[in-house]
């Protein structure tokens, strides 16, 4: 049995060298990226990171300009936000675009937040000669920096310290997958032996372990090329993007012999993986249904290309393909997705692939036509929508469907994550849960260079899983010819040659070990992902390190038993390693695991351990300590060191440890380890949240479930006011206030909170702190339990009160 007075996160309070977050005067130095590259002003005046070995590296000057903001100067130019997300050096610092706050990052790193948009400075890649952008969340290591007077200084060692909570289940996971478009249309022409091998790599439990697949229903371009250039897709995505349609004109019979190659791959997948789940999706309707006569889009990429008079015919086309595969091959698609990134202007005549713009309103109109046709087909297939490229666009489209009362026509919500913030990810998740729909992250991928690019994609995967909480996570491409970033195997379609690339092993670190039926649980590091199996006897923990050599220090004290090192399996992929045994990097001290990680590496721990799942009634326990974590940024916590209540980076300190005290009326008092209580002040036309040592009736709060494990925390009078992130911001230092709810059924994500226990609820049956006042330096025996340095106060042991004076 664990002693709950020995605070589970005490191991976190170690001496660290924190990054410098303030300057009293102008200071010239190097601004170093977490990769070890440094910030420079490029020849185009944009911000870039460059190699420290580059000749004549540039220093920058940090200068305070008041109210906690600084300028970042190169020569006589100032780093500034430009065009919503870019960074550029300009001649003036008078605007907020050129003012930066320096905030504590992870470990010895700092973050730079632009005053104009409250976003952070960062990159999309760790490689040298990469542009720097001002639209980042701050949670990724590529958004972190450090100061140095030596351009070749090695990045500081990064130690991530965090707790894993088996009680707080985030989602039930159904599996990993990939689109069959376009690689399957090429590889399906290969020899049976080679097809068998690449599909085995894809589906085997010891391979990628993929179980979800997206079949592309081709539209098909005009065989006579009357309105587009012949092989125009070869100028962009390559001839592999030329999809065959099953009809050449209205009234034509279906040519089912077409698309035989993609079909062959799909059937081989079904043979190898009988439990495979398939989705059918369309990039474009057939050419003869379009305005332009070209399946790559309208002449104006911002306008619809499907003529409204063909809505019904196109709907029948899609459903007939689904029926054919059910009747002929026994493959019933779970879902049918008629759109692909449709509100963008990417798709235009003579473009690089099939694509079709649909305004949000047009999507709704088409779904109203498609749904009854699909329902009357006798298939169990349901509609999925709407595969937007950006999560923010997906949120907007989702809201449009809901406001038009059309969300009931859709059985599953899909989004791509080529771009989008974690805030948008959380909002998209909430909308899906609110409407009771399944949710897929249905396509993503990224460029970059080497393992740095691969690990950057792994961070996106982790963000998707933590915030979108999808039932399935789907890759874009399995095989590519010309790169090792957008694929997991690289080959030559013509020569039938292929090999695994580093990205295969990076993806395997997740997909091989987090399996169908696992639950994603809470781990309080943005560079981690944790899951438990259905039997609750195995924990899988993925730890990511994009920077210099470092460590993850992981507290597992909330589990029912301690980890045993000899039973742990550890696998690592780095620049020189592919899924190697990494147990030598693991140290176990009671319930704490210290995992040493080389630079640019990803490690998966498989840990035999016992855990229990709890619901709301079991999670919220009188006397337990909790972190209060905002839904839209899980690396932050509610903190109060004085009367002001703010959001800060999770550090497990006294200011963030909130003890719940259940009152007779069902409300709770939140008191942190500094003795400060959350207090809701309400006047006639205003409200405010403070932290106070003095008792007040305004310290009573209701905790109402919104979307488990997320809650709203409401002031007790009327339950009309609740905790709110001011301006919906998730940045460090954001003020937490009290906000009036105008609609009791609507709780935006910036008013939702996750309560993460710091002590196991079961421990409160043994020893529980009721009230503490200050810290004293002595030991005390509480009913047979020796406790070092207890706090003065009232305790409960097995229902008996014990007073420590």
Coordinates of C-alpha atoms in Angstrom, one line a residue, residues 183-184 186-203 261 264-265 268-269 271-272 478-479 489-500 504:
X183 CA 0.2 3.7 -54.2
X184 CA -2.3 0.7 -54.4
X186 CA 0.6 1.1 -58.9
X187 CA 1.6 -1.7 -56.6
X188 CA -1.4 -3.8 -57.5
X189 CA 0.2 -4.4 -60.9
X190 CA 3.2 -6.1 -59.3
X191 CA 3.9 -9.8 -58.9
X192 CA 1.9 -11.7 -56.4
X193 CA 4.9 -12.4 -54.3
X194 CA 5.8 -8.8 -53.9
X195 CA 2.2 -7.8 -53.2
X196 CA 2.1 -10.4 -50.5
X197 CA 5.2 -9.1 -48.8
X198 CA 4.3 -5.4 -48.8
X199 CA 0.8 -6.1 -47.6
X200 CA 2.2 -8.3 -44.8
X201 CA 4.5 -5.5 -43.7
X202 CA 1.4 -3.2 -43.7
X203 CA -1.0 -5.4 -41.8
X261 CA -4.8 -2.8 -59.3
X264 CA -6.2 -6.3 -55.9
X265 CA -4.4 -4.6 -53.0
X268 CA -5.1 -8.9 -50.4
X269 CA -5.5 -6.7 -47.3
X271 CA -7.2 -11.8 -46.9
X272 CA -4.4 -10.9 -44.6
X478 CA 2.3 3.9 -47.7
X479 CA 4.7 4.0 -50.6
X489 CA 8.3 2.4 -47.6
X490 CA 10.0 3.9 -50.6
X491 CA 10.3 2.2 -54.0
X492 CA 10.1 2.3 -57.7
X493 CA 6.6 1.5 -59.1
X494 CA 8.1 0.6 -62.5
X495 CA 11.0 -1.5 -61.3
X496 CA 9.0 -3.2 -58.5
X497 CA 11.7 -2.4 -55.9
X498 CA 11.0 -1.2 -52.4
X499 CA 12.5 -0.9 -48.9
X500 CA 11.5 0.2 -45.5
X504 CA 8.4 2.9 -41.0

